[in-house]
mmCIF file of C-alpha atoms in Angstrom:
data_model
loop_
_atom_site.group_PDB
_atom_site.id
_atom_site.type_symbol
_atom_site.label_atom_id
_atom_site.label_comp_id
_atom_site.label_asym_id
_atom_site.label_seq_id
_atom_site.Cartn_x
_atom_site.Cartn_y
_atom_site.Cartn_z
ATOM 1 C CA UNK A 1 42.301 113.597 108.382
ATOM 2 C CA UNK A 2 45.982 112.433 107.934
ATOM 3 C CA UNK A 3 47.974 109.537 109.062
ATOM 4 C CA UNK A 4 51.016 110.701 110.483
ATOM 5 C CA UNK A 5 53.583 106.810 110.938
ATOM 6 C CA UNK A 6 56.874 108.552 109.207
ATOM 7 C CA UNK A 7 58.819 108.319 112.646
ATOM 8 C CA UNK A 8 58.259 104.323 113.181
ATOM 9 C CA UNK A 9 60.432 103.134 109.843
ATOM 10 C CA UNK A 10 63.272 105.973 111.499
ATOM 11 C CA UNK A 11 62.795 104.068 114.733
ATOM 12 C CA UNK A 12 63.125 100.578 113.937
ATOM 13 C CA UNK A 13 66.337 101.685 111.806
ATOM 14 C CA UNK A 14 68.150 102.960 114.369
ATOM 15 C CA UNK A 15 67.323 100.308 117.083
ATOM 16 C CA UNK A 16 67.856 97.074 114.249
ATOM 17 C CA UNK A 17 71.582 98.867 114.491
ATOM 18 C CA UNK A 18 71.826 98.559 118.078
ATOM 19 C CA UNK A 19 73.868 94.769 118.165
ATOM 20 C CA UNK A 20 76.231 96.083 115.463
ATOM 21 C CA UNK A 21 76.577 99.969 115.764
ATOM 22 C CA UNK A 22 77.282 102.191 118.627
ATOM 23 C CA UNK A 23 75.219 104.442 120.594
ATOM 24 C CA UNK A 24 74.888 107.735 118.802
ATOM 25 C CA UNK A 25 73.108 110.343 121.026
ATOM 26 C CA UNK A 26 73.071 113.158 117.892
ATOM 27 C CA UNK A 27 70.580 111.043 115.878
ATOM 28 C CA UNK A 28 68.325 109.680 118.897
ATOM 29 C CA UNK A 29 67.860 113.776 119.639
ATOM 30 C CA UNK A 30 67.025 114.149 115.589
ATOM 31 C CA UNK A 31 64.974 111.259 115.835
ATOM 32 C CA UNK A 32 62.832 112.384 119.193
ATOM 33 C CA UNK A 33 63.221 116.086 117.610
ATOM 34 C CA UNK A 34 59.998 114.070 114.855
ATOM 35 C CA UNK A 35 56.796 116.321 115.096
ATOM 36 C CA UNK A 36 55.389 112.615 116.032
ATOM 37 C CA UNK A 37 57.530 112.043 118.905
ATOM 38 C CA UNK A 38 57.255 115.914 119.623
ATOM 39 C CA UNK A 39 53.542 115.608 120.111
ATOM 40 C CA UNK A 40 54.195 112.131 122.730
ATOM 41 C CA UNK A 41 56.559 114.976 125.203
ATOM 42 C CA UNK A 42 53.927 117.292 125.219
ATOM 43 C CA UNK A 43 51.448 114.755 126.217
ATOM 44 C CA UNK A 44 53.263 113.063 128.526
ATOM 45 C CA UNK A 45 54.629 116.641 130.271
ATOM 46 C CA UNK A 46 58.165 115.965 129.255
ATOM 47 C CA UNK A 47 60.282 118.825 129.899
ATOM 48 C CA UNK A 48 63.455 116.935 127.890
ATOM 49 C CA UNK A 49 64.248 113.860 125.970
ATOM 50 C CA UNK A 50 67.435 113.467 127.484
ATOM 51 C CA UNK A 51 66.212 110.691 130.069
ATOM 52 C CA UNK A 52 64.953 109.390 126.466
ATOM 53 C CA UNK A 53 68.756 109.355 124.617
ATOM 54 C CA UNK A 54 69.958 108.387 127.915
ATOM 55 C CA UNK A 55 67.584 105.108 127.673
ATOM 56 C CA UNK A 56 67.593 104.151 124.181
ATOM 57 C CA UNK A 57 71.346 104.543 123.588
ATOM 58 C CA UNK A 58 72.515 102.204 126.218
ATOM 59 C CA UNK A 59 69.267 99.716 125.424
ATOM 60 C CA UNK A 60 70.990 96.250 125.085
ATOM 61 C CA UNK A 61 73.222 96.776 128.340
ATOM 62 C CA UNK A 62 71.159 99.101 130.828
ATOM 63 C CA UNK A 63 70.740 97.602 134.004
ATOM 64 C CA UNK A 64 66.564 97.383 135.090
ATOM 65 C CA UNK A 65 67.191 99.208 138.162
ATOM 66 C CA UNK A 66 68.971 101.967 136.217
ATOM 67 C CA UNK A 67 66.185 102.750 134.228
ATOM 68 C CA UNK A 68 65.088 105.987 134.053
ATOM 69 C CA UNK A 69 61.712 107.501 135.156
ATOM 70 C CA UNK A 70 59.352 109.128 132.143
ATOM 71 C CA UNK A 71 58.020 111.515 134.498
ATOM 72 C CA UNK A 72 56.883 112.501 137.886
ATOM 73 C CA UNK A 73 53.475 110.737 137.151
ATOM 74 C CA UNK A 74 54.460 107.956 134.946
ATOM 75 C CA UNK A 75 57.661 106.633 136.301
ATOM 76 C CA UNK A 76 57.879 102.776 135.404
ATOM 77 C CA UNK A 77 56.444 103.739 131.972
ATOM 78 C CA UNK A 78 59.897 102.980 130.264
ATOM 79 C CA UNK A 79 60.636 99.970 132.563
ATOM 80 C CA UNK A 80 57.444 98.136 132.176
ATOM 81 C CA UNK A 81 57.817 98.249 127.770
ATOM 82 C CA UNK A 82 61.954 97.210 128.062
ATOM 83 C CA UNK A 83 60.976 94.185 126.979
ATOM 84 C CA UNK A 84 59.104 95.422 124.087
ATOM 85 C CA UNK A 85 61.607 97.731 123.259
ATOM 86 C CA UNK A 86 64.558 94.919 123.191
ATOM 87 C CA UNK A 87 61.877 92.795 121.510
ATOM 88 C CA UNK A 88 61.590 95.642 118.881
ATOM 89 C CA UNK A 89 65.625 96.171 118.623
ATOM 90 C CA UNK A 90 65.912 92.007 117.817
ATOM 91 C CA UNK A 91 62.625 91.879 115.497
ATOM 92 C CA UNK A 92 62.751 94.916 113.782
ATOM 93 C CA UNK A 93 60.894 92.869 110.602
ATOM 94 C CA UNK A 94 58.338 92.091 113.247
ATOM 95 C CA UNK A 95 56.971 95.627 113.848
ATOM 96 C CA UNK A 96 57.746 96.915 110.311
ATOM 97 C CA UNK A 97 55.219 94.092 108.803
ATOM 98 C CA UNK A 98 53.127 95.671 111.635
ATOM 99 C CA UNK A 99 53.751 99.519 110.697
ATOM 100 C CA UNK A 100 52.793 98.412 106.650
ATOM 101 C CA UNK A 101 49.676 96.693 107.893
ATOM 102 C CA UNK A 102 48.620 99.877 109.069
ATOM 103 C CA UNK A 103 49.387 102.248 106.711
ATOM 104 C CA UNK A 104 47.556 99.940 104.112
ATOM 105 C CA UNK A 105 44.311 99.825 106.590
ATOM 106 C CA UNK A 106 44.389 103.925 107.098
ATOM 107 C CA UNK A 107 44.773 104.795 103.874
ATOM 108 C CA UNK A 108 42.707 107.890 102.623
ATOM 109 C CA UNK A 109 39.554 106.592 101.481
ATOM 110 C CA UNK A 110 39.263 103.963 104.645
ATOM 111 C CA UNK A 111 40.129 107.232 107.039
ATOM 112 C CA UNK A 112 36.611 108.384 105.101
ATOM 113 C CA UNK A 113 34.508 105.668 105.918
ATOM 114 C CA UNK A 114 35.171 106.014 109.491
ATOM 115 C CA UNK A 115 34.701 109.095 109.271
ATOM 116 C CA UNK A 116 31.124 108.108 107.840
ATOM 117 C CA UNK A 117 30.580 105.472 110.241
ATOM 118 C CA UNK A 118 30.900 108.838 113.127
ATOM 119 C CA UNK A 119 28.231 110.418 111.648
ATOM 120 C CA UNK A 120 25.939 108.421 113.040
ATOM 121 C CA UNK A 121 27.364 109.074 116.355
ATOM 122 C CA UNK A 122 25.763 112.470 116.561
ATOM 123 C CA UNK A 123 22.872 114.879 115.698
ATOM 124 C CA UNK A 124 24.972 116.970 113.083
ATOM 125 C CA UNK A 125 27.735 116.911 110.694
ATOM 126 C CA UNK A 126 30.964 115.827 112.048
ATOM 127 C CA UNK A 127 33.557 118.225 111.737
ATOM 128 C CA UNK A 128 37.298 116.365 112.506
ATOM 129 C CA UNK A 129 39.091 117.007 108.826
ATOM 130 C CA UNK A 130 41.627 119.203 110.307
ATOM 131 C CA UNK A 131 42.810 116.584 113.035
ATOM 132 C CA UNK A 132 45.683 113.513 112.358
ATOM 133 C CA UNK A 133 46.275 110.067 113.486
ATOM 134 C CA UNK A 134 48.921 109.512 114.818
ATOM 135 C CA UNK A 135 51.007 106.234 115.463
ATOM 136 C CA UNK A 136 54.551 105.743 116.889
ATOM 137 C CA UNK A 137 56.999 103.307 118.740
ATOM 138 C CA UNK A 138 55.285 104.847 121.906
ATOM 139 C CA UNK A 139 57.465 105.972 124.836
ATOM 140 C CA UNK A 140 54.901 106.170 126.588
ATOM 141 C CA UNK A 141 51.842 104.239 128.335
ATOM 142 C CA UNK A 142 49.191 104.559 126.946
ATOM 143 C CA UNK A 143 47.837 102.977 124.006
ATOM 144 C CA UNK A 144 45.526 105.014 122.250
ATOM 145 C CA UNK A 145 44.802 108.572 123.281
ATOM 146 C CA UNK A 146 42.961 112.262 122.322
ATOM 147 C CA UNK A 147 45.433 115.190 122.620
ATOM 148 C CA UNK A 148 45.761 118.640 120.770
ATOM 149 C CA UNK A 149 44.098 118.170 117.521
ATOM 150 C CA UNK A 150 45.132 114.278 117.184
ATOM 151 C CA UNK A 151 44.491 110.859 118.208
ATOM 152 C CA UNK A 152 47.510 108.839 118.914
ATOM 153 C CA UNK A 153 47.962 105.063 118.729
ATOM 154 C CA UNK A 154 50.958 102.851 119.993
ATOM 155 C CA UNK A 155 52.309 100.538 116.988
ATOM 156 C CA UNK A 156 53.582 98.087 120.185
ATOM 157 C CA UNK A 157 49.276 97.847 121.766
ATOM 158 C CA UNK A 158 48.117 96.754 117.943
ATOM 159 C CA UNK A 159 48.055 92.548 117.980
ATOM 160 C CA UNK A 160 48.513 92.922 121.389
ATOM 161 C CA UNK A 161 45.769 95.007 123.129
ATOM 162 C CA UNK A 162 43.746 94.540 119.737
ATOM 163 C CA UNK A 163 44.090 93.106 116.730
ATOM 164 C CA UNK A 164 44.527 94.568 112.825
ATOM 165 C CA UNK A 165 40.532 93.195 112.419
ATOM 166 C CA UNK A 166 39.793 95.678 115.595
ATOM 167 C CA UNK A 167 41.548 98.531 115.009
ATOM 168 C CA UNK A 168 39.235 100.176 112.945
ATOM 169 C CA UNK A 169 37.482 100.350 115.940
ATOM 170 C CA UNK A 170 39.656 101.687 118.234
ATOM 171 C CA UNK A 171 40.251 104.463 116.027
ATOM 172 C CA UNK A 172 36.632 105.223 116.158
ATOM 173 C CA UNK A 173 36.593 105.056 119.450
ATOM 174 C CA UNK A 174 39.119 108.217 119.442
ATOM 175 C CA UNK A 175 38.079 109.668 116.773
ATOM 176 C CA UNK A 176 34.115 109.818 118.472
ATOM 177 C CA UNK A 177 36.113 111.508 121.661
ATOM 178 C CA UNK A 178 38.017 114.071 118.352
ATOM 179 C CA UNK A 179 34.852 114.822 117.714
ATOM 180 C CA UNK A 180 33.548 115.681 121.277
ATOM 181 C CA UNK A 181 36.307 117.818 121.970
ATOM 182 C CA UNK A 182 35.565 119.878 119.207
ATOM 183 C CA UNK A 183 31.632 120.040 120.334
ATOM 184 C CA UNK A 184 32.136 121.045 124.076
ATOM 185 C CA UNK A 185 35.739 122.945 123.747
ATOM 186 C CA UNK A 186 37.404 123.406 126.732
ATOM 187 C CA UNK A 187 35.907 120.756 129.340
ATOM 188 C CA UNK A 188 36.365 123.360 132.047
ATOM 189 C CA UNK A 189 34.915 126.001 130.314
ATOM 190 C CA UNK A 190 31.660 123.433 129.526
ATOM 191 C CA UNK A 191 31.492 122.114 132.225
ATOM 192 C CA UNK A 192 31.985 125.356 134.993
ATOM 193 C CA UNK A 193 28.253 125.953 135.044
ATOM 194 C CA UNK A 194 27.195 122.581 135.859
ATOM 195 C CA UNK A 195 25.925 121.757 139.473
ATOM 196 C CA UNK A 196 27.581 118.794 141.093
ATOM 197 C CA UNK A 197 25.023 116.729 140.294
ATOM 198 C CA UNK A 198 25.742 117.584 136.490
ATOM 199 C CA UNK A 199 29.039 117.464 136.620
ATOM 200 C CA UNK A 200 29.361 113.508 138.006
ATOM 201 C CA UNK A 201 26.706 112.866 135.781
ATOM 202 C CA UNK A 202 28.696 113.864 132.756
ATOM 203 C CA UNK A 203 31.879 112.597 133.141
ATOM 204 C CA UNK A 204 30.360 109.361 132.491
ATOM 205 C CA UNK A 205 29.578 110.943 128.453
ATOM 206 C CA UNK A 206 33.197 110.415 127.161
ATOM 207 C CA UNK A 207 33.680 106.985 127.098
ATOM 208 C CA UNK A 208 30.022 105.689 127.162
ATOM 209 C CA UNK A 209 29.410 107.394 124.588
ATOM 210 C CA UNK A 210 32.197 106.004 122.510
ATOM 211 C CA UNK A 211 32.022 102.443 123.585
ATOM 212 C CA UNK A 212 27.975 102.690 122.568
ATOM 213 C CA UNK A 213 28.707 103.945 118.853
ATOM 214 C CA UNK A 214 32.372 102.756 118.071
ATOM 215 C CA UNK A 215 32.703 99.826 119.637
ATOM 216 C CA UNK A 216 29.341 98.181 119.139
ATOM 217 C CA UNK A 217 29.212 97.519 123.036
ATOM 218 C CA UNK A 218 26.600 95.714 124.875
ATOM 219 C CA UNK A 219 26.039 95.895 128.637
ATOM 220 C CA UNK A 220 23.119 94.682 130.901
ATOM 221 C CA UNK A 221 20.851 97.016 129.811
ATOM 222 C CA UNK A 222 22.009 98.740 127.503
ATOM 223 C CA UNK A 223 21.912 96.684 123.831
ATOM 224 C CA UNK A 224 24.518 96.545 120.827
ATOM 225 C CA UNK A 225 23.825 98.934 118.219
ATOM 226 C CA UNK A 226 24.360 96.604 115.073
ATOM 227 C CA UNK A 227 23.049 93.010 115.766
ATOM 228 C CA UNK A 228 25.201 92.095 112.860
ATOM 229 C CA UNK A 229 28.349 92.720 114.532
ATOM 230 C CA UNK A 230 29.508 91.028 117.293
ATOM 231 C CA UNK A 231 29.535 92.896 120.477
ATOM 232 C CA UNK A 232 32.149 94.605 122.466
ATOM 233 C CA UNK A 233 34.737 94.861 119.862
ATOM 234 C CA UNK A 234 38.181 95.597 120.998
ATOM 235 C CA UNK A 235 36.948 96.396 124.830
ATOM 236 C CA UNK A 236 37.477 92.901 126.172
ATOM 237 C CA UNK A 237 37.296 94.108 130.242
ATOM 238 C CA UNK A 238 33.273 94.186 129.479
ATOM 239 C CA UNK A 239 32.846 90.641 129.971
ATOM 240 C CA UNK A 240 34.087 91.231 133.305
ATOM 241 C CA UNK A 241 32.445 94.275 134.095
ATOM 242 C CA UNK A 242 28.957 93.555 132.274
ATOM 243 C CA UNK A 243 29.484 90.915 135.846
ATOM 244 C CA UNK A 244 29.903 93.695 137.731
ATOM 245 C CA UNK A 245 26.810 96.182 136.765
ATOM 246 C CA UNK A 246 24.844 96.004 140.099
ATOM 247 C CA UNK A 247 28.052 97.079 142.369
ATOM 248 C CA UNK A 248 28.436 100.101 139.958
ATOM 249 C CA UNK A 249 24.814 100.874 139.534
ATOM 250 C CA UNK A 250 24.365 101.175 143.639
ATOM 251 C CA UNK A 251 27.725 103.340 143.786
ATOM 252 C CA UNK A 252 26.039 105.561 141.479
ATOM 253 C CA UNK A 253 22.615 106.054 142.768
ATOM 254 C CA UNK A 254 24.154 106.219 146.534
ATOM 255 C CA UNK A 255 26.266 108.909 145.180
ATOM 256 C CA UNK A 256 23.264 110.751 143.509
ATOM 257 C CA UNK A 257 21.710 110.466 146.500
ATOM 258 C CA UNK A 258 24.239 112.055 148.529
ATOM 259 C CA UNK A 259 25.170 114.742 146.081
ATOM 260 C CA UNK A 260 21.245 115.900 146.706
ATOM 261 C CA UNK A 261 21.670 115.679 150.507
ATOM 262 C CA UNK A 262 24.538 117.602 150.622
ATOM 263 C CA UNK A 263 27.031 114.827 152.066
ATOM 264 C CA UNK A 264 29.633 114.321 149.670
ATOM 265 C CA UNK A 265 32.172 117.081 148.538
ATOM 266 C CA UNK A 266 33.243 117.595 144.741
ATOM 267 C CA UNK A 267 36.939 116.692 146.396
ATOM 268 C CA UNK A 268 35.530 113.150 147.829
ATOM 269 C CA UNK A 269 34.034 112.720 143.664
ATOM 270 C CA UNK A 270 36.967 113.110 142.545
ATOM 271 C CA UNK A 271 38.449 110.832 144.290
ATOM 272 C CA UNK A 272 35.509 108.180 144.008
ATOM 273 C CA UNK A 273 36.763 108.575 140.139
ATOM 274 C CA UNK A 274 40.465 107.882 140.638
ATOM 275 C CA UNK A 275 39.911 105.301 143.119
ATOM 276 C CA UNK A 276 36.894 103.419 141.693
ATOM 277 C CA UNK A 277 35.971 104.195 138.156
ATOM 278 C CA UNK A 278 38.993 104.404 136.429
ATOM 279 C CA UNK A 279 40.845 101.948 137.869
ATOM 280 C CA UNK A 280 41.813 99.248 136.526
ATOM 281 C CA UNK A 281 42.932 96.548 139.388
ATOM 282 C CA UNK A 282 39.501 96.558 140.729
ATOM 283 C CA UNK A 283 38.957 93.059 140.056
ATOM 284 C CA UNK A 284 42.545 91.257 140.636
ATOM 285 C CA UNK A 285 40.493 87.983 141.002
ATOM 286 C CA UNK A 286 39.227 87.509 137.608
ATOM 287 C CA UNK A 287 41.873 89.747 135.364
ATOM 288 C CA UNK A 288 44.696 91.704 136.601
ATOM 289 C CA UNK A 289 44.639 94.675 134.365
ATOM 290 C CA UNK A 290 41.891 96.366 133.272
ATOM 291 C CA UNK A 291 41.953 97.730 129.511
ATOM 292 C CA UNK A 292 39.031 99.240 130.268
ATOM 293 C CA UNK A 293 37.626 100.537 133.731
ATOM 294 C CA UNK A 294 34.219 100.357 135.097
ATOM 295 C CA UNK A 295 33.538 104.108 133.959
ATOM 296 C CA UNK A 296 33.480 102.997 130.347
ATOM 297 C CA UNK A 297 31.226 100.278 130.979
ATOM 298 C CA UNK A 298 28.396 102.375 133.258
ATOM 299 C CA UNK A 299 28.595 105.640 131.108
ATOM 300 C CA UNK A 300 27.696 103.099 128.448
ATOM 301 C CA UNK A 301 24.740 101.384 130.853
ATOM 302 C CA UNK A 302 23.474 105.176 131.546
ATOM 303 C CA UNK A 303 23.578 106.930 128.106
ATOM 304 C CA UNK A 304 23.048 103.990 125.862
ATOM 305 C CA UNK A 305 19.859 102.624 127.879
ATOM 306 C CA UNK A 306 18.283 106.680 126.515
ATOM 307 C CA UNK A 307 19.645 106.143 123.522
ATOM 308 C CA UNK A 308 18.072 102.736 122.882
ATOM 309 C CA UNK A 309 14.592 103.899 124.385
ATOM 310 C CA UNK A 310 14.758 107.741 122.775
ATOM 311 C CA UNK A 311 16.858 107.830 120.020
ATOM 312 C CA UNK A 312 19.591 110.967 119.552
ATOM 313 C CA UNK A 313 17.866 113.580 120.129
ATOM 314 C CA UNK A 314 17.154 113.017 123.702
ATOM 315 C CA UNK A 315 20.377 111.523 124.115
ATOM 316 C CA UNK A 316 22.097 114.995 123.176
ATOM 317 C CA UNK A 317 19.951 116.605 125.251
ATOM 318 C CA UNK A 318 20.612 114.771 128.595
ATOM 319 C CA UNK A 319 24.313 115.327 126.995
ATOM 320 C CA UNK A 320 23.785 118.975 126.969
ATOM 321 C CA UNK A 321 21.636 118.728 130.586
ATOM 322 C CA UNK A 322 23.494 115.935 132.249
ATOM 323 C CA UNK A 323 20.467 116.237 135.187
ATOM 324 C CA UNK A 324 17.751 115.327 132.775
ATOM 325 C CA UNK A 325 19.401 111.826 132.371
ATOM 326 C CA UNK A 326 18.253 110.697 135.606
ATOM 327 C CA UNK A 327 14.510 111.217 134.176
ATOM 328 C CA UNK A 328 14.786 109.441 130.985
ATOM 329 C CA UNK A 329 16.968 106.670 132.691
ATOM 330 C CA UNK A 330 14.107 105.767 134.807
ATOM 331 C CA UNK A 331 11.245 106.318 131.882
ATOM 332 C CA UNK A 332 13.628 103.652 129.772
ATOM 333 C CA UNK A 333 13.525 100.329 131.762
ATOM 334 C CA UNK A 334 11.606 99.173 135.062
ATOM 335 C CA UNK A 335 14.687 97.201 136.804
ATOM 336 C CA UNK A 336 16.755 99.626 137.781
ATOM 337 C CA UNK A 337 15.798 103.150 139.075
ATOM 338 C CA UNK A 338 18.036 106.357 139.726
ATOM 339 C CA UNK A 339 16.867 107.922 143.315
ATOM 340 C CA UNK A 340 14.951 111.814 142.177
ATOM 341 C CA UNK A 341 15.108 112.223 145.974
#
C-alpha cells in the first residue's frame, strides 16, 4: 500500500497566500486537477470543480449565504468546514505540523504492521497491496471513507474526530472494509441472491465487523478483543449507544419477525436504514452528532457475540450465510434471543 498526502503541502501554499496574493483561478484548477483531489470529485459525484475555484478563490471575502452547494446530495458540505477552511488559510503551520505527523506515522514499514494486525481479521491471507491511502484538505464531508481501490482520510477530522494516538485505528478500520470489498466484489452482485432476510441481516457485516477487529470495540454483549487495550478506540458514539442496545436489539428482532411474516417490504428496510441505523441525530439529548450510528454498534453486538462464542470460522460462515447468524446468535448467550419464527 502507498500513502498518497502530495496535494496537502500544494494546498496550504496556495491558501497561506490568500491575505497577501490575489485569487488565481489557473492554479486552483491545477491544484483540484491532483489525482488526490481527482479521486474526492469522483466520490463525491462532482461533475466540475468550478463551484470549487469559485469557493476557494474568493475565501476571505465570500459572503455565507453565497456559498456554493458541493452537490445535489451534499449541499452545506462547503458551508459547514468555512471555518476550517479560513482556519486553515490563517494557520497554515497548524495543519502542516499535522500533514508531517502523518506522513511520519504511515510510513512504509508502519503501513505493514497494519497490514499484519488485518490478518487477524479474517480466515485467509489479506490481499490489499495494490490499494493507497489517501489524505487531503477534504472538500468534502466525510472523514474517512472506502472508494475505488483507496481509503481516504480528511487531514481537517485528525485531532479533531480522533487523535494522532487513534489513527492507526481508523485506518484499520478502512482498511478491514479494503479488504471486504475485495472478498465480496460488487455488493450487488453478492448480495442479489440473498433473501430479504439475508440481505438485512448482512448489511449489518461492514461496520461490525470493523469496529470488532480494528477498533477493539466492546458492546453489551459482545466483548473487546484485546483486554490490553482499552476499548472502543476512536468510536466515541459507543458509550452512548452501548446505552442504547435494548431499543436496537427489539427493532431488529421485530423486523426479523416481520420479514418472515411477510409484512415489511425491502422499500420500508431501506428506509428503516436511512432513517434509524445510520443516522446520526438519533439521540439529540445526550450528543448531537453521531460519529458513529447505531448500525456500527449492533452489527458489532450481532457478529462479534459468534465470534466471541465460535471463533472465525463460524463467523465467516454466517458472513457468507447471513441466515445462519440468527442460529449461532441464540446458541452464544441466554439474554437475548433472535425470533426463528
Amino acid at each position: 500500500m502507498e500513502l498518497r498526502i502530495s496535494s496537502v503541502p500544494i494546498m496550504l501554499e496556495y491558501l497561506s497566500k490568500t491575505n497577501t496574493a490575489p485569487a488565481n483561478k489557473v492554479l486552483l484548477r491545477k491544484i483540484f486537477d491532483h489525482e488526490d483531489y481527482q479521486f474526492e470529485v469522483g466520490r463525491y459525484g462532482l461533475s466540475s470543480v468550478e463551484p470549487l475555484v469559485s469557493y476557494f478563490s474568493n475565501l476571505k471575502n465570500v459572503n455565507f449565504k453565497d456559498i456554493p452547494d458541493l452537490s445535489v446530495e451534499r449541499k452545506s458540505a462547503l458551508r459547514d468546514k468555512h471555518n476550517l477552511w479560513l482556519d486553515c488559510a490563517s494557520n497554515p503551520q497548524k495543519y502542516y505540523n499535522r500533514y508531517e505527523k502523518v506522513t511520519h506515522l504511515l510510513c512504509e514499514k508502519n503501513i505493514q504492521s497494519l497490514r499484519y494486525k488485518l490478518s487477524a481479521a479474517f480466515p485467509n491471507e489479506v490481499c490489499i497491496n495494490d490499494a493507497s491511502i489517501i489524505s487531503t484538505l477534504s472538500f468534502g464531508p466525510s472523514f474517512g471513507y472506502v472508494y475505488e481501490n483507496a481509503l481516504h482520510l480528511d487531514l481537517f477530522g485528525i485531532e479533531d474526530i480522533c487523535t494522532i494516538e487513534e489513527l492507526p485505528y481508523i485506518i484499520l478500520h478502512e482498511m478491514h472494509h479494503l479488504q471486504i470489498q475485495k472478498l465480496i466484489g460488487s455488493y450487488h452482485s453478492f448480495t442479489k441472491k440473498f433473501s430479504l432476510l439475508e440481505d438485512y441481516i448482512f448489511r449489518f457485516t461492514g461496520e461490525g465487523l470493523a469496529i470488532k477487529f480494528c477498533n477493539n470495540a466492546e458492546g453489551v454483549i459482545s466483548k473487546r478483543i484485546d483486554n490490553h487495550l482499552k476499548a472502543n478506540i476512536g468510536i466515541p458514539a459507543m458509550s452512548v449507544l452501548n446505552n442504547h442496545f435494548k431499543e436496537h436489539f427489539n427493532l431488529f428482532n421485530d423486523t426479523i419477525k416481520r420479514i418472515k411474516h411477510n409484512s415489511i417490504t425491502a422499500d420500508e428496510i431501506d428506509e428503516q436504514f436511512r432513517a434509524y441505523w445510520w443516522n446520526p441525530y438519533l439521540y439529540k439529548d445526550e450528543i448531537a452528532f453521531l460519529n458513529q450510528t447505531p448500525i456500527y454498534s449492533f452489527g458489532n453486538e450481532i457478529f462479534g457475540c459468534i465470534f466471541d462464542a465460535f471463533g472465525m470460522k463460524i463467523l465467516f460462515e454466517c458472513f457468507y450465510n447471513p441466515a445462519r447468524s440468527i442460529e449461532y446468535f441464540n446458541k452464544a448467550n441466554c439474554e437475548y434471543f433472535i425470533s426463528e419464527v
